[in-house]
Amino acid sequence: MEYRFILRDVYFISDYAGSYAELKEISGDISRAERNVNIIKDSPVIKAVPMLLRRRLNAAGRMAIGLSIEACSRYSVDKVIYASRTGETLRCIKLLQEVYKGEGVSPTEFSASVHNSNIGVFSIINGFYQETTAVSAAENTLGAALTEACASLYGSDMQRVLVVCYEENLSNRIMPIPNADFCHGPFAGALVLERCRDDEISSNVFTFDYAGCGSMNTVDFFRSISFS
């Protein structure tokens, strides 16, 4: 099945690419790209997240929320979709280890361990009162996010949605996820999508093939997007 959108804008941030443009400049194996933690530390995107809340978020959460704030400062969106296969896995593992050791569980850490915690933090920071959805579908998480976007734009008569994909770095230590997916550090990418008429022809028309790309590596997907 194919979904057609107007691709209005693309965002990306990681410790090897501070923007979508920088990601597109990387050639070859992404896992060999030069990494620099200062890209994230000094990024205005990350600094847009209030410090008190920023300290409670994991790296991918800070990136996802920072990109969301930037995108929503430029575009009015009807819905925000967060998609992550790893979510708050590392935080949950830490809480379980504390329980196993008989230690007390932090209420703050517990409240932040649910899958939709990051999108909730974004809605509070940005005063976003429209619809939000958090999705996760294992290796099909990317496809699930774009399916949700398609259903929202064409099934609910919305005009514009923001899709944010983000992942933590599990390095294959916790669950059987291929190293190629998450071993090169946390990242976040965002797409601003609009409804597209059936007869519309434009350089910004974006077609997503669920059968071919639904389970695609998210970083590779963002690298493959042609956007001007």
Coordinates of N, CA and C in Angstrom, one line a residue:
M1 N 0.8 -1.2 0.0 CA 0.0 0.0 0.0 C 0.9 1.2 0.0
E2 N 0.5 2.3 -0.8 CA 1.3 3.5 -0.8 C 0.5 4.7 -0.3
Y3 N 1.2 5.5 0.4 CA 0.6 6.7 1.0 C 1.3 7.9 0.3
R4 N 0.4 8.9 0.0 CA 0.9 10.1 -0.7 C 0.7 11.3 0.2
F5 N 1.8 12.1 0.4 CA 1.7 13.3 1.2 C 2.4 14.5 0.5
I6 N 2.1 15.7 1.0 CA 3.0 16.8 0.7 C 4.0 16.8 1.8
L7 N 5.3 16.7 1.5 CA 6.4 16.8 2.5 C 6.8 18.2 2.6
R8 N 6.4 18.9 3.7 CA 6.6 20.3 3.9 C 8.0 20.6 4.4
D9 N 8.5 19.7 5.3 CA 9.8 20.0 5.9 C 10.3 18.7 6.6
V10 N 11.6 18.6 6.7 CA 12.3 17.5 7.3 C 13.3 18.0 8.4
Y11 N 13.4 17.3 9.5 CA 14.4 17.6 10.5 C 15.1 16.4 11.0
F12 N 16.3 16.6 11.5 CA 17.1 15.4 12.0 C 18.1 16.0 13.0
I13 N 18.4 15.2 14.0 CA 19.5 15.5 14.9 C 20.1 14.3 15.6
S14 N 21.4 14.2 15.7 CA 22.1 13.1 16.4 C 23.5 13.7 16.8
D15 N 24.3 12.8 17.3 CA 25.6 13.3 17.6 C 26.6 13.1 16.5
Y16 N 26.1 12.8 15.3 CA 26.9 12.8 14.1 C 26.3 13.7 13.0
A17 N 25.1 14.3 13.3 CA 24.5 15.2 12.3 C 23.6 16.1 13.1
G18 N 23.9 17.4 13.0 CA 23.2 18.4 13.8 C 21.9 18.8 13.0
S19 N 21.7 18.4 11.8 CA 20.6 18.8 11.0 C 20.3 17.8 9.9
Y20 N 19.2 17.9 9.3 CA 18.9 17.0 8.1 C 19.9 17.2 7.0
A21 N 20.3 18.5 6.8 CA 21.3 18.8 5.7 C 22.6 18.1 6.0
E22 N 23.0 18.1 7.2 CA 24.3 17.4 7.6 C 24.2 15.9 7.5
L23 N 23.0 15.4 7.8 CA 22.8 13.9 7.6 C 22.9 13.5 6.1
K24 N 22.4 14.4 5.2 CA 22.5 14.1 3.8 C 23.9 14.1 3.3
E25 N 24.8 14.8 3.9 CA 26.1 15.0 3.5 C 27.0 13.7 3.8
I26 N 26.5 12.9 4.7 CA 27.2 11.7 5.2 C 27.1 10.6 4.1
S27 N 28.2 10.1 3.7 CA 28.2 9.0 2.7 C 28.7 7.7 3.3
G28 N 28.3 6.6 2.7 CA 28.8 5.3 3.2 C 28.1 4.9 4.5
D29 N 28.8 4.0 5.3 CA 28.2 3.4 6.5 C 28.0 4.4 7.5
I30 N 26.7 4.6 8.0 CA 26.4 5.7 8.9 C 27.1 5.4 10.3
S31 N 27.3 4.1 10.6 CA 27.9 3.7 11.9 C 29.4 4.2 12.0
R32 N 30.0 4.5 10.9 CA 31.3 5.0 10.9 C 31.4 6.5 10.8
A33 N 30.3 7.2 10.8 CA 30.3 8.6 10.8 C 31.0 9.2 12.1
E34 N 31.7 10.3 12.0 CA 32.3 10.9 13.1 C 31.3 11.4 14.1
R35 N 31.5 11.1 15.4 CA 30.5 11.4 16.4 C 31.1 12.5 17.3
N36 N 30.2 13.5 17.7 CA 30.7 14.6 18.5 C 29.5 15.0 19.4
V37 N 29.7 14.7 20.7 CA 28.6 15.0 21.7 C 28.3 16.5 21.8
N38 N 29.2 17.3 21.4 CA 29.0 18.8 21.4 C 27.9 19.2 20.4
I39 N 27.7 18.4 19.4 CA 26.6 18.7 18.4 C 25.3 18.8 19.1
I40 N 25.1 17.9 20.0 CA 23.8 17.9 20.8 C 23.9 18.9 21.9
K41 N 25.0 18.9 22.6 CA 25.1 19.8 23.8 C 24.9 21.2 23.4
D42 N 25.5 21.6 22.3 CA 25.4 23.1 21.9 C 24.3 23.4 21.0
S43 N 23.4 22.4 20.6 CA 22.4 22.7 19.7 C 21.3 23.5 20.2
P44 N 20.9 24.6 19.5 CA 19.7 25.4 19.9 C 18.5 24.6 20.0
V45 N 18.4 23.5 19.2 CA 17.2 22.6 19.2 C 17.0 22.0 20.6
I46 N 18.1 21.6 21.1 CA 18.1 20.9 22.5 C 17.9 22.0 23.6
K47 N 18.6 23.1 23.4 CA 18.4 24.2 24.4 C 17.1 24.8 24.5
A48 N 16.2 24.6 23.4 CA 14.9 25.1 23.5 C 14.0 24.3 24.5
V49 N 14.5 23.1 24.9 CA 13.8 22.4 25.9 C 14.1 23.0 27.3
P50 N 13.2 23.4 28.1 CA 13.5 24.0 29.4 C 14.4 23.1 30.2
M51 N 15.4 23.7 30.9 CA 16.5 22.9 31.5 C 15.9 21.9 32.6
L52 N 15.0 22.4 33.4 CA 14.4 21.5 34.5 C 13.8 20.3 33.9
L53 N 13.1 20.4 32.7 CA 12.6 19.2 32.1 C 13.6 18.5 31.3
R54 N 14.5 19.2 30.7 CA 15.6 18.6 29.9 C 16.4 17.5 30.7
R55 N 16.6 17.9 32.0 CA 17.4 17.0 32.8 C 16.8 15.7 33.1
R56 N 15.4 15.6 33.0 CA 14.7 14.4 33.3 C 14.5 13.5 32.1
L57 N 14.9 14.0 30.9 CA 14.6 13.3 29.7 C 15.9 12.5 29.3
N58 N 15.7 11.4 28.6 CA 16.8 10.7 28.0 C 17.3 11.4 26.7
A59 N 18.4 11.0 26.2 CA 18.9 11.8 25.0 C 18.0 11.9 23.9
A60 N 17.4 10.7 23.5 CA 16.5 10.7 22.4 C 15.2 11.5 22.6
G61 N 14.8 11.5 23.9 CA 13.6 12.3 24.3 C 13.9 13.8 24.1
R62 N 15.1 14.2 24.5 CA 15.4 15.7 24.4 C 15.4 16.0 22.9
M63 N 16.0 15.2 22.1 CA 16.0 15.4 20.6 C 14.6 15.5 20.0
A64 N 13.8 14.5 20.4 CA 12.5 14.5 19.8 C 11.7 15.7 20.2
I65 N 11.7 16.1 21.4 CA 11.0 17.3 21.9 C 11.5 18.5 21.3
G66 N 12.9 18.6 21.2 CA 13.5 19.8 20.6 C 13.1 20.0 19.2
L67 N 13.1 18.9 18.4 CA 12.6 19.0 17.0 C 11.2 19.4 16.9
S68 N 10.4 18.8 17.8 CA 8.9 19.2 17.8 C 8.7 20.6 18.1
I69 N 9.4 21.2 19.0 CA 9.3 22.6 19.3 C 9.7 23.5 18.1
E70 N 10.8 23.1 17.5 CA 11.3 23.8 16.3 C 10.2 23.8 15.2
A71 N 9.7 22.5 14.9 CA 8.8 22.4 13.8 C 7.5 23.2 14.1
C72 N 7.0 23.1 15.3 CA 5.7 23.8 15.6 C 5.9 25.3 15.7
S73 N 7.1 25.8 15.8 CA 7.3 27.2 15.8 C 7.2 27.7 14.4
R74 N 7.3 26.9 13.4 CA 7.3 27.3 12.0 C 6.0 26.9 11.3
Y75 N 5.3 25.8 11.8 CA 4.1 25.3 11.2 C 3.0 25.1 12.2
S76 N 1.8 25.3 11.8 CA 0.6 25.0 12.6 C 0.2 23.6 12.2
V77 N 0.2 22.7 13.2 CA -0.1 21.3 12.9 C -1.3 20.9 13.7
D78 N -2.1 19.9 13.1 CA -3.3 19.4 13.7 C -3.1 18.2 14.7
K79 N -1.9 17.6 14.5 CA -1.7 16.4 15.3 C -0.1 16.1 15.3
V80 N 0.3 15.6 16.4 CA 1.7 15.2 16.5 C 1.8 13.7 16.8
I81 N 2.6 13.0 16.1 CA 2.8 11.5 16.2 C 4.2 11.3 16.6
Y82 N 4.4 10.6 17.7 CA 5.7 10.1 18.2 C 5.9 8.6 17.9
A83 N 6.9 8.2 17.3 CA 7.2 6.8 17.0 C 8.5 6.4 17.5
S84 N 8.6 5.3 18.3 CA 9.8 4.8 18.8 C 9.7 3.3 19.1
R85 N 10.7 2.6 18.6 CA 10.7 1.2 18.9 C 11.3 0.9 20.3
T86 N 12.3 1.7 20.7 CA 12.9 1.5 22.0 C 12.3 2.3 23.1
G87 N 11.7 3.4 22.8 CA 10.9 4.2 23.8 C 11.8 4.4 25.1
E88 N 11.2 4.1 26.2 CA 11.9 4.3 27.5 C 12.5 3.0 28.1
T89 N 12.9 2.1 27.2 CA 13.4 0.8 27.6 C 14.5 0.9 28.6
L90 N 15.5 1.7 28.4 CA 16.6 1.8 29.3 C 16.2 2.3 30.7
R91 N 15.2 3.2 30.7 CA 14.7 3.7 32.0 C 14.0 2.6 32.7
C92 N 13.2 1.8 32.0 CA 12.4 0.7 32.6 C 13.4 -0.3 33.1
I93 N 14.4 -0.6 32.4 CA 15.4 -1.6 32.9 C 16.0 -1.1 34.2
K94 N 16.4 0.1 34.2 CA 16.9 0.7 35.4 C 16.0 0.6 36.6
L95 N 14.7 0.9 36.4 CA 13.7 0.8 37.5 C 13.6 -0.7 37.9
L96 N 13.6 -1.6 37.0 CA 13.5 -3.0 37.4 C 14.7 -3.5 38.2
Q97 N 15.8 -3.0 37.8 CA 17.0 -3.3 38.6 C 17.0 -2.8 40.0
E98 N 16.4 -1.6 40.2 CA 16.3 -1.0 41.5 C 15.3 -1.8 42.3
V99 N 14.2 -2.3 41.7 CA 13.2 -3.1 42.4 C 13.9 -4.4 42.8
Y100 N 14.7 -5.0 41.9 CA 15.3 -6.3 42.2 C 16.3 -6.1 43.4
K101 N 16.9 -5.0 43.5 CA 17.9 -4.7 44.6 C 17.2 -4.3 45.9
G102 N 15.9 -4.1 45.8 CA 15.1 -3.7 47.0 C 15.2 -2.2 47.3
E103 N 15.6 -1.5 46.3 CA 15.8 0.0 46.5 C 14.4 0.7 46.2
G104 N 14.3 1.9 46.6 CA 13.1 2.6 46.3 C 13.1 3.1 44.9
V105 N 11.9 3.2 44.3 CA 11.7 3.6 43.0 C 11.3 5.1 43.0
S106 N 12.0 5.9 42.2 CA 11.8 7.4 42.1 C 10.4 7.6 41.4
P107 N 9.5 8.3 42.0 CA 8.2 8.6 41.4 C 8.4 9.3 40.0
T108 N 9.4 10.2 40.0 CA 9.7 11.0 38.7 C 10.1 10.0 37.6
E109 N 11.0 9.1 38.0 CA 11.5 8.1 37.0 C 10.4 7.2 36.6
F110 N 9.5 6.8 37.5 CA 8.4 5.9 37.2 C 7.4 6.6 36.2
S111 N 7.1 7.9 36.5 CA 6.2 8.6 35.6 C 6.7 8.8 34.2
A112 N 8.0 8.9 34.1 CA 8.7 9.1 32.8 C 9.0 7.8 32.1
S113 N 8.6 6.7 32.6 CA 8.9 5.4 32.0 C 7.9 4.9 31.0
V114 N 6.8 5.5 30.9 CA 5.7 5.1 30.0 C 6.1 5.6 28.6
H115 N 5.5 4.9 27.6 CA 5.9 5.1 26.2 C 5.5 6.5 25.7
N116 N 4.4 7.0 26.2 CA 4.0 8.3 25.7 C 4.4 9.5 26.6
S117 N 5.4 9.3 27.5 CA 5.8 10.4 28.4 C 6.5 11.5 27.6
N118 N 7.2 11.3 26.6 CA 7.9 12.3 25.9 C 6.9 13.3 25.1
I119 N 6.0 12.7 24.5 CA 5.0 13.5 23.8 C 4.1 14.3 24.8
G120 N 3.9 13.7 26.0 CA 3.2 14.5 27.0 C 4.0 15.7 27.5
V121 N 5.4 15.5 27.6 CA 6.2 16.6 28.0 C 6.2 17.7 26.9
F122 N 6.3 17.3 25.7 CA 6.2 18.3 24.6 C 4.9 19.1 24.6
S123 N 3.8 18.4 24.8 CA 2.5 19.1 24.8 C 2.4 20.1 26.0
I124 N 3.1 19.8 27.1 CA 3.1 20.7 28.2 C 4.0 22.0 27.9
I125 N 5.2 21.7 27.4 CA 6.1 22.8 27.1 C 5.5 23.7 26.0
N126 N 4.9 23.1 25.0 CA 4.5 23.9 23.8 C 3.0 24.4 23.9
G127 N 2.4 24.0 25.0 CA 0.9 24.3 25.1 C 0.1 23.7 24.0
F128 N 0.5 22.5 23.5 CA -0.2 21.9 22.4 C -1.4 21.1 22.9
Y129 N -2.6 21.6 22.5 CA -3.8 20.9 22.9 C -4.5 20.1 21.8
Q130 N -3.9 20.0 20.7 CA -4.4 19.1 19.6 C -4.2 17.7 19.9
E131 N -4.5 16.8 19.0 CA -4.4 15.4 19.1 C -2.9 14.9 19.1
T132 N -2.6 14.0 20.0 CA -1.2 13.4 20.0 C -1.3 11.9 20.1
T133 N -0.4 11.2 19.5 CA -0.4 9.7 19.5 C 1.1 9.2 19.6
A134 N 1.3 8.2 20.4 CA 2.6 7.6 20.5 C 2.4 6.2 20.0
V135 N 3.3 5.8 19.0 CA 3.1 4.4 18.4 C 4.5 3.7 18.5
S136 N 4.3 2.4 18.5 CA 5.5 1.5 18.5 C 5.0 0.1 17.9
A137 N 5.8 -0.4 17.0 CA 5.4 -1.6 16.3 C 6.6 -2.4 15.9
A138 N 7.6 -2.6 16.9 CA 8.8 -3.3 16.6 C 9.4 -2.9 15.3
E139 N 9.8 -3.8 14.4 CA 10.5 -3.4 13.2 C 9.6 -2.7 12.2
N140 N 8.3 -2.6 12.5 CA 7.4 -1.9 11.6 C 7.0 -0.5 12.2
T141 N 7.8 0.0 13.1 CA 7.4 1.2 13.8 C 7.4 2.4 12.8
L142 N 8.3 2.5 11.9 CA 8.3 3.5 10.9 C 7.0 3.5 10.0
G143 N 6.6 2.3 9.6 CA 5.4 2.1 8.8 C 4.2 2.4 9.6
A144 N 4.2 2.1 10.9 CA 3.0 2.4 11.8 C 2.9 3.9 11.9
A145 N 4.0 4.6 12.0 CA 3.9 6.1 12.1 C 3.3 6.7 10.9
L146 N 3.8 6.3 9.7 CA 3.3 6.9 8.5 C 1.8 6.4 8.2
T147 N 1.4 5.2 8.6 CA 0.1 4.8 8.5 C -0.9 5.7 9.4
E148 N -0.4 6.0 10.6 CA -1.2 6.8 11.5 C -1.3 8.2 10.9
A149 N -0.2 8.7 10.3 CA -0.3 10.0 9.6 C -1.3 10.0 8.5
C150 N -1.3 9.0 7.7 CA -2.2 8.9 6.5 C -3.7 8.8 7.0
A151 N -3.9 8.0 8.1 CA -5.3 7.9 8.6 C -5.8 9.2 9.2
S152 N -4.8 10.0 9.8 CA -5.2 11.3 10.3 C -5.5 12.3 9.3
L153 N -4.7 12.3 8.2 CA -4.9 13.3 7.2 C -6.1 13.1 6.3
Y154 N -6.3 11.8 5.9 CA -7.3 11.5 5.0 C -8.6 10.9 5.6
G155 N -8.4 10.3 6.8 CA -9.6 9.8 7.5 C -10.2 10.7 8.5
S156 N -9.4 11.6 9.1 CA -10.0 12.5 10.1 C -10.0 14.0 9.5
D157 N -9.7 14.2 8.3 CA -9.8 15.5 7.6 C -8.9 16.5 8.2
M158 N -7.7 16.1 8.7 CA -6.7 17.0 9.2 C -5.9 17.6 8.0
Q159 N -5.3 18.7 8.2 CA -4.6 19.3 7.1 C -3.1 19.1 7.2
R160 N -2.5 19.0 8.4 CA -1.1 18.9 8.6 C -0.8 18.1 9.8
V161 N 0.2 17.2 9.8 CA 0.6 16.4 10.9 C 2.2 16.5 11.0
L162 N 2.6 16.3 12.2 CA 4.1 16.2 12.5 C 4.4 14.8 13.0
V163 N 5.3 14.1 12.3 CA 5.7 12.8 12.7 C 7.1 12.8 13.2
V164 N 7.3 12.4 14.4 CA 8.7 12.4 15.0 C 9.1 11.0 15.3
C165 N 10.2 10.5 14.7 CA 10.7 9.2 15.0 C 12.0 9.3 15.8
Y166 N 12.2 8.6 16.8 CA 13.4 8.7 17.7 C 13.7 7.4 18.3
E167 N 15.0 7.2 18.6 CA 15.4 5.9 19.2 C 16.6 6.2 20.2
E168 N 16.6 5.4 21.2 CA 17.7 5.4 22.1 C 18.8 4.4 21.6
N169 N 19.9 4.4 22.3 CA 21.0 3.5 21.9 C 21.0 2.3 22.8
L170 N 20.5 1.2 22.3 CA 20.5 -0.1 23.1 C 21.7 -0.9 22.9
S171 N 22.4 -0.7 21.8 CA 23.6 -1.5 21.4 C 23.4 -3.0 21.5
N172 N 22.1 -3.4 21.3 CA 21.8 -4.8 21.3 C 22.1 -5.5 22.6
R173 N 22.1 -4.8 23.7 CA 22.5 -5.4 25.0 C 21.2 -6.0 25.7
I174 N 20.1 -5.5 25.3 CA 18.9 -5.8 26.1 C 17.9 -6.7 25.4
M175 N 17.7 -6.5 24.1 CA 16.7 -7.2 23.3 C 17.3 -7.6 21.9
P176 N 16.8 -8.6 21.2 CA 17.4 -9.0 20.0 C 17.1 -8.0 18.8
I177 N 17.6 -6.8 18.9 CA 17.5 -5.8 17.8 C 18.8 -5.8 17.0
P178 N 18.8 -5.9 15.7 CA 20.0 -5.8 14.9 C 20.9 -4.6 15.3
N179 N 22.2 -4.8 15.4 CA 23.1 -3.7 15.7 C 23.0 -2.6 14.7
A180 N 22.7 -2.9 13.5 CA 22.6 -1.9 12.4 C 21.6 -0.9 12.7
D181 N 20.6 -1.2 13.5 CA 19.5 -0.3 13.8 C 19.8 0.7 14.8
F182 N 20.4 0.3 16.0 CA 20.5 1.2 17.1 C 21.9 1.3 17.7
C183 N 22.9 0.8 17.1 CA 24.2 0.7 17.8 C 25.0 2.0 17.6
H184 N 24.5 3.0 16.8 CA 25.3 4.2 16.6 C 24.8 5.4 17.3
G185 N 24.1 5.2 18.4 CA 23.7 6.3 19.2 C 22.3 6.8 19.0
P186 N 21.8 7.6 20.0 CA 20.4 8.1 19.9 C 20.2 9.1 18.8
F187 N 19.0 9.2 18.3 CA 18.7 10.2 17.2 C 17.3 10.5 17.2
A188 N 16.9 11.6 16.5 CA 15.5 11.9 16.3 C 15.4 12.5 14.9
G189 N 14.3 12.2 14.2 CA 14.0 12.8 12.9 C 12.5 13.2 12.9
A190 N 12.2 14.2 12.1 CA 10.8 14.7 12.1 C 10.4 15.0 10.7
L191 N 9.1 14.8 10.3 CA 8.5 15.1 9.1 C 7.3 15.9 9.3
V192 N 7.2 17.0 8.5 CA 5.9 17.8 8.5 C 5.2 17.4 7.2
L193 N 4.0 16.8 7.4 CA 3.3 16.2 6.3 C 1.9 16.9 6.1
E194 N 1.5 17.0 4.9 CA 0.2 17.7 4.6 C -0.6 16.8 3.6
R195 N -1.9 17.0 3.6 CA -2.7 16.3 2.7 C -2.3 16.6 1.2
C196 N -2.5 15.6 0.4 CA -2.1 15.7 -1.0 C -3.3 15.3 -1.9
R197 N -3.7 16.1 -2.9 CA -4.7 15.8 -3.8 C -4.3 14.6 -4.7
D198 N -5.2 13.8 -5.2 CA -4.9 12.7 -6.1 C -4.2 13.1 -7.3
D199 N -4.5 14.3 -7.8 CA -4.0 14.8 -9.1 C -2.8 15.7 -8.9
E200 N -2.4 15.9 -7.7 CA -1.3 16.9 -7.4 C 0.0 16.4 -7.9
I201 N 0.7 17.3 -8.6 CA 2.1 17.0 -9.1 C 3.0 18.1 -8.6
S202 N 4.0 17.8 -7.7 CA 4.8 18.8 -7.1 C 6.1 18.1 -6.7
S203 N 7.2 18.9 -6.7 CA 8.5 18.3 -6.2 C 8.4 17.9 -4.7
N204 N 7.4 18.4 -4.0 CA 7.3 18.1 -2.6 C 6.3 16.9 -2.3
V205 N 5.7 16.3 -3.4 CA 4.9 15.2 -3.2 C 5.7 14.0 -2.8
F206 N 5.4 13.3 -1.7 CA 6.2 12.3 -1.1 C 5.3 11.0 -1.1
T207 N 5.8 9.9 -1.7 CA 5.1 8.6 -1.7 C 5.8 7.6 -0.8
F208 N 5.0 7.1 0.2 CA 5.6 6.1 1.1 C 5.0 4.7 0.8
D209 N 5.9 3.8 0.4 CA 5.5 2.4 0.1 C 5.6 1.6 1.4
Y210 N 4.5 1.2 2.0 CA 4.5 0.5 3.3 C 5.2 -0.9 3.1
A211 N 4.8 -1.6 2.0 CA 5.4 -2.9 1.8 C 6.9 -2.9 1.7
G212 N 7.4 -1.8 1.0 CA 8.8 -1.8 0.8 C 9.6 -1.1 1.9
C213 N 9.0 -0.1 2.6 CA 9.7 0.7 3.5 C 9.2 0.7 4.9
G214 N 8.1 0.0 5.2 CA 7.5 0.0 6.5 C 8.4 -0.5 7.6
S215 N 9.3 -1.4 7.3 CA 10.2 -1.9 8.3 C 11.7 -1.4 8.0
M216 N 11.8 -0.4 7.3 CA 13.1 0.2 6.9 C 13.8 0.8 8.1
N217 N 15.1 0.7 8.2 CA 15.9 1.4 9.2 C 15.5 2.9 9.1
T218 N 15.2 3.5 10.3 CA 14.7 4.8 10.3 C 15.7 5.8 9.8
V219 N 17.0 5.7 10.2 CA 18.0 6.6 9.8 C 18.2 6.5 8.3
D220 N 18.3 5.3 7.8 CA 18.4 5.1 6.3 C 17.2 5.7 5.6
F221 N 16.1 5.6 6.2 CA 14.9 6.2 5.5 C 15.0 7.7 5.4
F222 N 15.5 8.3 6.5 CA 15.7 9.8 6.4 C 16.8 10.2 5.4
R223 N 17.8 9.3 5.3 CA 18.9 9.6 4.4 C 18.4 9.5 2.9
S224 N 17.4 8.6 2.7 CA 16.9 8.4 1.4 C 15.9 9.4 0.9
I225 N 15.4 10.2 1.8 CA 14.4 11.2 1.4 C 15.0 12.3 0.5
S226 N 14.3 12.6 -0.6 CA 14.7 13.7 -1.5 C 13.8 14.9 -1.2
F227 N 14.4 16.0 -0.7 CA 13.6 17.1 -0.3 C 14.3 18.4 -0.6
S228 N 13.6 19.3 -1.2 CA 14.2 20.6 -1.6 C 13.4 21.8 -1.0

